[in-house]
PDB file of C-alpha atoms and ligand atoms in Angstrom:
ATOM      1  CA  UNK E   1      92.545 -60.964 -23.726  1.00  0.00           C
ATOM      2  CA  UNK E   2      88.957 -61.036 -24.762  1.00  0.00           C
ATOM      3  CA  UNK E   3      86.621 -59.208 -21.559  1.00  0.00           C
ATOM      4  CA  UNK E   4      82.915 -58.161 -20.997  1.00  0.00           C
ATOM      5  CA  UNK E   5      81.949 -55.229 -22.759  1.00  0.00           C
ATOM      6  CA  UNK E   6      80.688 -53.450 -20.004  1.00  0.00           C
ATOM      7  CA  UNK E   7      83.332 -54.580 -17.932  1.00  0.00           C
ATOM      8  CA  UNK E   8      86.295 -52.841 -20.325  1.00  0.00           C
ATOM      9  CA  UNK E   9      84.101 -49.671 -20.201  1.00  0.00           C
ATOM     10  CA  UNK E  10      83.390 -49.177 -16.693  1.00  0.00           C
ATOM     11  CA  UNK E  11      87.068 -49.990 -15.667  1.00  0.00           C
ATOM     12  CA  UNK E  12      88.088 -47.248 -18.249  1.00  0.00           C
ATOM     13  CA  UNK E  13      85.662 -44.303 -17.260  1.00  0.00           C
ATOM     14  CA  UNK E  14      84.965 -45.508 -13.832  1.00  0.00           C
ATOM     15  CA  UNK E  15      81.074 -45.832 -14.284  1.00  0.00           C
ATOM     16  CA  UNK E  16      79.385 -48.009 -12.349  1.00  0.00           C
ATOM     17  CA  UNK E  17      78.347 -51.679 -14.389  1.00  0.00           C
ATOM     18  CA  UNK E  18      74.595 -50.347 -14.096  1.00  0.00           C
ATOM     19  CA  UNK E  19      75.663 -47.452 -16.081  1.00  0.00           C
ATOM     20  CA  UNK E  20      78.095 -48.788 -18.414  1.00  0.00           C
ATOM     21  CA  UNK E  21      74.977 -51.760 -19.559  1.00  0.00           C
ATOM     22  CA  UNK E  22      72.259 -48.834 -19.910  1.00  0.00           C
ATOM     23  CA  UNK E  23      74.861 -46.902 -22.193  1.00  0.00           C
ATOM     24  CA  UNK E  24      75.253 -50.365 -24.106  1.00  0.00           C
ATOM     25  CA  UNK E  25      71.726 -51.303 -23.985  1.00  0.00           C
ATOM     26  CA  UNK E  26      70.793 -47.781 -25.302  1.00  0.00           C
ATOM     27  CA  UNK E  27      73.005 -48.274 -28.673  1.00  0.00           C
ATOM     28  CA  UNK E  28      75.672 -45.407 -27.188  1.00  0.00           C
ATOM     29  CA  UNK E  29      78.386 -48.040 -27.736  1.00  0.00           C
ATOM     30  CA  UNK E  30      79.924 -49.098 -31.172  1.00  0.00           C
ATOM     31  CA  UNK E  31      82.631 -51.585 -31.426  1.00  0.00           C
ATOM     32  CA  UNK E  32      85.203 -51.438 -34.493  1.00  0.00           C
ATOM     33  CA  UNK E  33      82.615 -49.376 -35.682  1.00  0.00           C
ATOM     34  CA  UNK E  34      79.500 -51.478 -35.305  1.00  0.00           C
ATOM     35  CA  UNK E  35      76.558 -50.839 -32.791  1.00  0.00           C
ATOM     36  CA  UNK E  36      76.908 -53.478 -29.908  1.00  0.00           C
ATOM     37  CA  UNK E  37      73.819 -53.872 -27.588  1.00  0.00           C
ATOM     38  CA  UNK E  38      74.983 -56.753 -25.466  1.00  0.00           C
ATOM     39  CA  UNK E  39      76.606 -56.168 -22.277  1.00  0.00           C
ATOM     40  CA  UNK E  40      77.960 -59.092 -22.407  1.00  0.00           C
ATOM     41  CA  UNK E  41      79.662 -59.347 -26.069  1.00  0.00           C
ATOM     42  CA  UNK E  42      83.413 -60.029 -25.387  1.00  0.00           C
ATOM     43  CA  UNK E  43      85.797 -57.557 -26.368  1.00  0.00           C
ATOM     44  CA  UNK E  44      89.861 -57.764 -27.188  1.00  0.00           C
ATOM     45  CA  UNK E  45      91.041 -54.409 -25.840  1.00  0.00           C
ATOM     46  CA  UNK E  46      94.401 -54.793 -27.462  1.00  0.00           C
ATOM     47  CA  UNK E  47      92.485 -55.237 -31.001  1.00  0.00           C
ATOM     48  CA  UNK E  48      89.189 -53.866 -30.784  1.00  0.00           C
ATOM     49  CA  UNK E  49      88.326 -50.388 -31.412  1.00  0.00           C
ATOM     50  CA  UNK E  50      85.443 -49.506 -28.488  1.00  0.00           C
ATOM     51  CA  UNK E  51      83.565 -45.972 -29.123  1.00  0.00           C
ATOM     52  CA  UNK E  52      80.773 -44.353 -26.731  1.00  0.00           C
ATOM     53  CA  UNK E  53      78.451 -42.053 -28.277  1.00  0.00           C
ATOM     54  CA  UNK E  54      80.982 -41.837 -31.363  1.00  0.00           C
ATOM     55  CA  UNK E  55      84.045 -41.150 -29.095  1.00  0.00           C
ATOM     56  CA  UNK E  56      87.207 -43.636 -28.990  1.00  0.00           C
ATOM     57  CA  UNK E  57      87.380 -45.089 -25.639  1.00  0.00           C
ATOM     58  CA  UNK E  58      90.556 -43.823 -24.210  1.00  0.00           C
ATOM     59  CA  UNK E  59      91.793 -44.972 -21.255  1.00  0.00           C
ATOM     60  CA  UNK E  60      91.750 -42.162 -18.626  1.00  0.00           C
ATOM     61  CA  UNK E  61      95.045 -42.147 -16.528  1.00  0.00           C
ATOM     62  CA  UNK E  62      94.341 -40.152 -13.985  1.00  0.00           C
ATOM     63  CA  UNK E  63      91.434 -39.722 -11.725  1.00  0.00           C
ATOM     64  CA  UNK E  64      90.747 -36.845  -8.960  1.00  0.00           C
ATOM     65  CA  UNK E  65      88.035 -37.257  -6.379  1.00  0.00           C
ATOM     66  CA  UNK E  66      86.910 -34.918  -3.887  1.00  0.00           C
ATOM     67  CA  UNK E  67      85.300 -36.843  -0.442  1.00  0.00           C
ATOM     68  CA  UNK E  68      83.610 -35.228   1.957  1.00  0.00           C
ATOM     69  CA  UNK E  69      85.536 -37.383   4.700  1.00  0.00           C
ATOM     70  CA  UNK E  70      83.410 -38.653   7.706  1.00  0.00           C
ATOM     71  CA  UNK E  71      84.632 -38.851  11.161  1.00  0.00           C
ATOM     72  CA  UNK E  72      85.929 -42.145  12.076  1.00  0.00           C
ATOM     73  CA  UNK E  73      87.361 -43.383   8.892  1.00  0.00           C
ATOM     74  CA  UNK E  74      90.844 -43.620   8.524  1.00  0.00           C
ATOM     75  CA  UNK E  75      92.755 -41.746   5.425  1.00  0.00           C
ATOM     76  CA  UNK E  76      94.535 -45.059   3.925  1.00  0.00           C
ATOM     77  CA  UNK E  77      93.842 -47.717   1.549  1.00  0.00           C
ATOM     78  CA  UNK E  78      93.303 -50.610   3.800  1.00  0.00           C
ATOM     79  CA  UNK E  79      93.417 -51.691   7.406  1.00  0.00           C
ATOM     80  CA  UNK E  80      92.745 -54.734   8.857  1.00  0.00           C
ATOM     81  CA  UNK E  81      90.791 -53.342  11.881  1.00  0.00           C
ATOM     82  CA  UNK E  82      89.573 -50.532  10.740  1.00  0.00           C
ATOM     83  CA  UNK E  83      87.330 -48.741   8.247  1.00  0.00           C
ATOM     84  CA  UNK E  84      88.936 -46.855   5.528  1.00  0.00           C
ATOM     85  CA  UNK E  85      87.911 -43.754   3.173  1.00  0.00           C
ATOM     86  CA  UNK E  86      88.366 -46.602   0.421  1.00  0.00           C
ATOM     87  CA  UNK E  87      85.471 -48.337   2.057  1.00  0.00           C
ATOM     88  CA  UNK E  88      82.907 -45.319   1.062  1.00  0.00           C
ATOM     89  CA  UNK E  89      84.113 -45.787  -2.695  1.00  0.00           C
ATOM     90  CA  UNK E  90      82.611 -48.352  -5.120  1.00  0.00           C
ATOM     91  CA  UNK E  91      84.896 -51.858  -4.743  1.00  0.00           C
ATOM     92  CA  UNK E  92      85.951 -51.232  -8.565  1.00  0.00           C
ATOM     93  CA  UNK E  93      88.268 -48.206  -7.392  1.00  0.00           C
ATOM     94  CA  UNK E  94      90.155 -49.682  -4.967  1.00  0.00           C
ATOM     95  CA  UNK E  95      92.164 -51.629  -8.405  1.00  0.00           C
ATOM     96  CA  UNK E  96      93.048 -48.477 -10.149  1.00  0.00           C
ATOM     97  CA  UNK E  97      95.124 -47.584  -7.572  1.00  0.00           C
ATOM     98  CA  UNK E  98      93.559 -44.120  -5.773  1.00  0.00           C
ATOM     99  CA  UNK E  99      94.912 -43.236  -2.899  1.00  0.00           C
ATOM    100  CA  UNK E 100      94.393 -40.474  -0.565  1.00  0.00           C
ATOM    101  CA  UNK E 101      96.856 -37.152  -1.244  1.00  0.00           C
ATOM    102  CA  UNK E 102      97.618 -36.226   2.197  1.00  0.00           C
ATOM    103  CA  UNK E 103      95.732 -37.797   5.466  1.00  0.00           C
ATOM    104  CA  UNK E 104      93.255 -36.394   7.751  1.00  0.00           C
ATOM    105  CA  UNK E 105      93.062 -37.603  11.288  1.00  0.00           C
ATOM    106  CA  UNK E 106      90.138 -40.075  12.040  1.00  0.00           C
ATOM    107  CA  UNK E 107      88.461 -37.669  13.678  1.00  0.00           C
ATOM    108  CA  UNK E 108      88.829 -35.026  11.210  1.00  0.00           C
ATOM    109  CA  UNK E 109      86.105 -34.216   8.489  1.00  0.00           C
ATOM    110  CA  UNK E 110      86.409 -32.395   5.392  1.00  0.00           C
ATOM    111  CA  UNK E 111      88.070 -32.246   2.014  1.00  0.00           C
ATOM    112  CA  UNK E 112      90.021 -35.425   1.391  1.00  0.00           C
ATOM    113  CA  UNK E 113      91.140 -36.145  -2.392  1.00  0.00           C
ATOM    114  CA  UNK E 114      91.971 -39.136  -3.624  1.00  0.00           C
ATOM    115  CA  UNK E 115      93.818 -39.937  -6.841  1.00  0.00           C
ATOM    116  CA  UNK E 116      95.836 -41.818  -9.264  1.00  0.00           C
ATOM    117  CA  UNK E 117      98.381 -39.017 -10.357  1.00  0.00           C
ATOM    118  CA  UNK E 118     100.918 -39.746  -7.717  1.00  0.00           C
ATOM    119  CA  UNK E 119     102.974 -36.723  -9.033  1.00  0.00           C
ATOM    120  CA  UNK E 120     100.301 -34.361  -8.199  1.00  0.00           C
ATOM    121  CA  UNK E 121      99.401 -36.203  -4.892  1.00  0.00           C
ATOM    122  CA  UNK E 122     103.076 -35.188  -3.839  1.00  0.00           C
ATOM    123  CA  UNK E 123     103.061 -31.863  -4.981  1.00  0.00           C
ATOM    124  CA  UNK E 124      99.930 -31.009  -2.612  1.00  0.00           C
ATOM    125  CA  UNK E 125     101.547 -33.283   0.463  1.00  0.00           C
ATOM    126  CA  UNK E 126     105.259 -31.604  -0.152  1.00  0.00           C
ATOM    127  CA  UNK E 127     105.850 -28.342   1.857  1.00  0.00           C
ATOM    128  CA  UNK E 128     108.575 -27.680  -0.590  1.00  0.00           C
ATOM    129  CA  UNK E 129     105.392 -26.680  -2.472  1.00  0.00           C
ATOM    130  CA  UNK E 130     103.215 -24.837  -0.556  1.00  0.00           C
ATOM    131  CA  UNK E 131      99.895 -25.642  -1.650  1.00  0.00           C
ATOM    132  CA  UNK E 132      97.357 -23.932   0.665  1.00  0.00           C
ATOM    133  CA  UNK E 133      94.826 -25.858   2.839  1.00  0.00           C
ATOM    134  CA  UNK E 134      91.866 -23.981   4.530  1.00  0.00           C
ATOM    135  CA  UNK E 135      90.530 -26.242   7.853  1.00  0.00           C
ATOM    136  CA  UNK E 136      87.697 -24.667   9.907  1.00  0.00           C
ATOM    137  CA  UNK E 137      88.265 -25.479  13.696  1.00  0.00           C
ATOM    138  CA  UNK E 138      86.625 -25.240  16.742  1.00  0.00           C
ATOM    139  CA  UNK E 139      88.565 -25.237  19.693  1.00  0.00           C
ATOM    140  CA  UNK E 140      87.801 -25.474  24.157  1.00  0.00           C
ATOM    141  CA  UNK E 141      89.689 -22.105  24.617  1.00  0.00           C
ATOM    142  CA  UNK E 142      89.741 -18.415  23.299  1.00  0.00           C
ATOM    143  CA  UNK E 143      91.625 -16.862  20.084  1.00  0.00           C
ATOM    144  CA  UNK E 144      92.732 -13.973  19.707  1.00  0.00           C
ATOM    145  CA  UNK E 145      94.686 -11.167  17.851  1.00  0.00           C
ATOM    146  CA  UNK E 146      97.901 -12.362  19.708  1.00  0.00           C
ATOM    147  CA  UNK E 147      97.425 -15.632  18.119  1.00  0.00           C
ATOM    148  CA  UNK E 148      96.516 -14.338  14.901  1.00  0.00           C
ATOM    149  CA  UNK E 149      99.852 -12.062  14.357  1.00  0.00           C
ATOM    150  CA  UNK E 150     101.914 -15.294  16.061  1.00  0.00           C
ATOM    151  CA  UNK E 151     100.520 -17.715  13.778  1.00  0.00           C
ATOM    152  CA  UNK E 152     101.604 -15.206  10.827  1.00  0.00           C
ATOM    153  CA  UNK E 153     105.107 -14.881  11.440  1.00  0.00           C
ATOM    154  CA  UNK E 154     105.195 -18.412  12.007  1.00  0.00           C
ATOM    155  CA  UNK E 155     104.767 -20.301  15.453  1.00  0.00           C
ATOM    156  CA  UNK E 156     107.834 -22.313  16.703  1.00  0.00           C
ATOM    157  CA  UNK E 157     106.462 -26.136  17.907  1.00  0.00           C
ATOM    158  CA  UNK E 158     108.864 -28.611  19.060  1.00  0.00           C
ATOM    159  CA  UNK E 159     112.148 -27.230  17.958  1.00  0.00           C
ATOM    160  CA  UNK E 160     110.385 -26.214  14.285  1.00  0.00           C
ATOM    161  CA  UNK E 161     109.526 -23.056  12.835  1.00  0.00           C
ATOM    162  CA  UNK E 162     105.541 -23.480  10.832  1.00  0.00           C
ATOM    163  CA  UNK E 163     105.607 -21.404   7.575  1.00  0.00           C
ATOM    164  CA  UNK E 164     103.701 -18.307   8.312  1.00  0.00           C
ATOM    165  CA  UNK E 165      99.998 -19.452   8.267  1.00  0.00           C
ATOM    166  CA  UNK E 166      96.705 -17.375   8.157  1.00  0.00           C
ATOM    167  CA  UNK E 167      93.889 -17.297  10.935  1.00  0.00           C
ATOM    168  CA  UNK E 168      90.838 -15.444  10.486  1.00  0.00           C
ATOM    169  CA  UNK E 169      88.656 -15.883  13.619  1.00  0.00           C
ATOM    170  CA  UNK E 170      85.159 -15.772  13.290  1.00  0.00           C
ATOM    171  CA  UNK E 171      83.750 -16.551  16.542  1.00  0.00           C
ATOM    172  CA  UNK E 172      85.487 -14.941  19.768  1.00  0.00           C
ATOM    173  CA  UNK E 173      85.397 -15.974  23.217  1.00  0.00           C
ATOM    174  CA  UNK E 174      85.204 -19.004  25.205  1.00  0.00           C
ATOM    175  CA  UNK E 175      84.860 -22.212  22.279  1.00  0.00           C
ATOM    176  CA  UNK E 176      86.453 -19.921  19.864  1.00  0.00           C
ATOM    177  CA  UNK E 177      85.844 -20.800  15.975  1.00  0.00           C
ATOM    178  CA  UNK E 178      88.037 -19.643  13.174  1.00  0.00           C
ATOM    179  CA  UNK E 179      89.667 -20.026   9.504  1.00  0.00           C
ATOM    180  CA  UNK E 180      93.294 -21.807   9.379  1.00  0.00           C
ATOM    181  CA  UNK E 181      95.459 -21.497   6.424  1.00  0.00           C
ATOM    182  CA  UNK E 182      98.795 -23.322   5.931  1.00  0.00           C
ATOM    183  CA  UNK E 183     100.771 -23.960   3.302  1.00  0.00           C
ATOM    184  CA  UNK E 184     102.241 -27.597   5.016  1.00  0.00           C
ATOM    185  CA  UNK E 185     101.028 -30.421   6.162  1.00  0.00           C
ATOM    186  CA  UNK E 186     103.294 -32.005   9.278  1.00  0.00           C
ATOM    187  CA  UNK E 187     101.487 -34.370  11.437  1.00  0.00           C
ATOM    188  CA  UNK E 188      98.481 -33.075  13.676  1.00  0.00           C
ATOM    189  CA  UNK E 189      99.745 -29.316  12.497  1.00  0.00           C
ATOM    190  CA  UNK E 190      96.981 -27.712  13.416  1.00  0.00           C
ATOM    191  CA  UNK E 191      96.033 -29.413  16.566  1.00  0.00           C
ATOM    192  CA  UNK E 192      99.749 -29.134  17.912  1.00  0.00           C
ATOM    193  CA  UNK E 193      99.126 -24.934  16.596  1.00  0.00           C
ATOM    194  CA  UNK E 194      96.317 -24.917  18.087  1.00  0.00           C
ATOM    195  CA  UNK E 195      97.350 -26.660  21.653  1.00  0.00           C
ATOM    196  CA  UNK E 196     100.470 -24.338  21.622  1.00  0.00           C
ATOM    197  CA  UNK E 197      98.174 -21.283  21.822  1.00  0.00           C
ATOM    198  CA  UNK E 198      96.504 -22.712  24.554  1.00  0.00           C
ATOM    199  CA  UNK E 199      93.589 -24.571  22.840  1.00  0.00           C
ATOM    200  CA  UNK E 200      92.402 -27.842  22.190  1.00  0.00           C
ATOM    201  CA  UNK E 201      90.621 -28.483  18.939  1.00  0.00           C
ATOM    202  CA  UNK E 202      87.089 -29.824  19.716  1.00  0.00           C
ATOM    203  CA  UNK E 203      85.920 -29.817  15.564  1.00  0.00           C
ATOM    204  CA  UNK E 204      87.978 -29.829  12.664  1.00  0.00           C
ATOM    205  CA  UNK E 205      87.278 -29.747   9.000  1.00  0.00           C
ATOM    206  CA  UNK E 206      89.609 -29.228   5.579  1.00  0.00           C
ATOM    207  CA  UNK E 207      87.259 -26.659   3.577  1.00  0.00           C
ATOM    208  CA  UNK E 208      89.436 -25.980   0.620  1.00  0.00           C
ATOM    209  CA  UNK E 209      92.722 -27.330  -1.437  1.00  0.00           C
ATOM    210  CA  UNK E 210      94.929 -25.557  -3.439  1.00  0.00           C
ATOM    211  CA  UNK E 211      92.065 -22.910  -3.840  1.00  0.00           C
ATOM    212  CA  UNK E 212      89.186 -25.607  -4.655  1.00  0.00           C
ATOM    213  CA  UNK E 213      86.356 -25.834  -2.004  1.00  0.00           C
ATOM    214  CA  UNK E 214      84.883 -28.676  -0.346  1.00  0.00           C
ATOM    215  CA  UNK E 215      81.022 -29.087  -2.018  1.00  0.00           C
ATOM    216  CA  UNK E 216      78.557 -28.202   0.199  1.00  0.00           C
ATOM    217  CA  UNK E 217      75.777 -30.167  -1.187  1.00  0.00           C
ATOM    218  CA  UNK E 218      78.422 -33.332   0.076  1.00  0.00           C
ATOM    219  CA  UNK E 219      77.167 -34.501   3.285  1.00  0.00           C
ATOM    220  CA  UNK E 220      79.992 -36.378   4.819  1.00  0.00           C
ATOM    221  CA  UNK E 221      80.954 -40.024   3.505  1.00  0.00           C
ATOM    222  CA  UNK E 222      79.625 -38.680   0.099  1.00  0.00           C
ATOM    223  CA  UNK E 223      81.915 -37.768  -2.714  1.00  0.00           C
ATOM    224  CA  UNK E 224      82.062 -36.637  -6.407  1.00  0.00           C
ATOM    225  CA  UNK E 225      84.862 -36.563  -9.274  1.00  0.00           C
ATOM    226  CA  UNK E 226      86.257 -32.677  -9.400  1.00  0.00           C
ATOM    227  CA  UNK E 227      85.217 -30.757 -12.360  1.00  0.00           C
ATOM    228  CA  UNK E 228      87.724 -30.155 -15.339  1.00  0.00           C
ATOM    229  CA  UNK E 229      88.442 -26.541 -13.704  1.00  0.00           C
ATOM    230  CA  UNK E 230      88.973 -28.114 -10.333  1.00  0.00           C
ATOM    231  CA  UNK E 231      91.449 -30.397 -11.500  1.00  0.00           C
ATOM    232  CA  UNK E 232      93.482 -27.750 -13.051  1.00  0.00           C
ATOM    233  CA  UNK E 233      93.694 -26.444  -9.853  1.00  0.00           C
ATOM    234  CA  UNK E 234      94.999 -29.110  -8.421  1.00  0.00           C
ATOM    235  CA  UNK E 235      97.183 -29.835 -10.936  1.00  0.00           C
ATOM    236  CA  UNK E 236      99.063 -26.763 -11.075  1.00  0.00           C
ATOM    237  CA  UNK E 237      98.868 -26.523  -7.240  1.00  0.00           C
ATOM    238  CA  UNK E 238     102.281 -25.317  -6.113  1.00  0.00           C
ATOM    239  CA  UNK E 239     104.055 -25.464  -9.805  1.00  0.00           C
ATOM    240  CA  UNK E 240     103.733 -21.462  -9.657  1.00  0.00           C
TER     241      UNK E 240
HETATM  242  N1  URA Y 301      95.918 -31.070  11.202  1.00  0.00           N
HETATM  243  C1  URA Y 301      95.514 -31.880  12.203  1.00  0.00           C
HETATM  244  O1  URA Y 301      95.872 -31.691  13.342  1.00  0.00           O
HETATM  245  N2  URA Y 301      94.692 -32.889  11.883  1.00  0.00           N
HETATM  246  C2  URA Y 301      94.228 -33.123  10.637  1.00  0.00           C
HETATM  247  O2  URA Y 301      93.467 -34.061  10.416  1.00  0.00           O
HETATM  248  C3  URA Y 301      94.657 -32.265   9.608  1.00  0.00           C
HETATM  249  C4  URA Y 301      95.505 -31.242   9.917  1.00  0.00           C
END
């Protein structure tokens, strides 16, 4: 089926249509070896041989974003009330099928990636796996080294035993702030941790996945593809 030119490109790299025409307008793009500098020349994908800056256009399959999630946003693809982390994406993304791997609660901010490679996705969700998440919390209450050695061997909540987990307080007393690391994901884990050692989570944010951090220079809502060394990472997460 013959499509737009800029079109077939930005649905394959995931460029925005302002992009993908300067790129064409430029001369970057060839097709079946011939310079084309129209945006709008129709291509035949199944036929036509499309190359950008002398590479073959192949179609990516999978695609790995890291979002600085915002408060109020919930971590699915669509609701009919409410806003969605899809919502802070260009409308293009929502059709090749990213999705969030693993949710954050509405009021949680932090590192939130969303992708295509469902295999991966489950591998970071799965606590057969045990890829490690880092959250920075703030809690109305006080931690301390009683919590820290409890939280280690693994806290019993509700009947079930958490996989020994890591906290690293950095703030004492009264509004106590600290490092969580757990290698599971059940839901509101570290709120119902939290509660069960007598605190209630005022501020919580995922800093790190499977090792990769959460970008500073992303202000929440804002969002960037991971590098090639990041996506390793989260590739191999939990494989080992
Ligand atoms: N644990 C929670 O309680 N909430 C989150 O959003 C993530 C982990």
């Amino acid at each position: 089926m013959a499509e737009r030119l800029d079109k077939v490109i930005s649905n394959t790299t995931l460029q925005s249509r302002t992009v993908c025409k300067a790129l064409i307008r430029n001369g970057a793009v060839s097709v079946n070896g011939v310079p084309v500098k129209t945006p709008e020349f129709h291509v035949d994908t199944g036929k036509d041989t499309i190359a950008v800056n002398g590479e073959p256009l192949s179609p990516r399959r999978f695609f790995y974003i890291m979002m600085n999630k915002p408060r109020g946003y919930l971590s699915t693809t669509e609701d009919r009330y409410e806003r969605t982390v899809l919502d802070l994406l260009p409308g293009e993304y929502g059709k090749c099928g990213l999705s969030p791997a693993g949710r954050l609660d509405r009021d949680t901010e932090g590192f939130l990636l969303l992708t295509n490679d469902g295999e991966t996705a489950h591998r970071l969700m799965s606590p057969k796996h045990h890829a490690e998440k880092t959250y920075f919390v703030r809690v109305a209450g006080m931690l301390t080294d009683e919590h820290v050695r409890a939280i280690a061997q693994g806290l019993r909540i509700d009947g079930y035993t958490c996989l020994p987990a890591e906290l690293k307080i950095v703030q004492k007393g009264e509004n106590s702030e600290a490092f969580l690391t757990i290698r599971e994901g059940k839901f509101h884990q570290i709120k119902r941790m939290m509660y069960f050692c007598g605190c209630e989570v005022t501020y919580l944010c995922r800093m790190s996945i499977a090792g990769v951090q959460l970008d500073p220079a992303l202000a929440p809502g804002a969002w960037r593809f991971l590098t090639d060394a990041e996506e390793r990472a989260v590739r191999d997460a939990g494989k080992r």
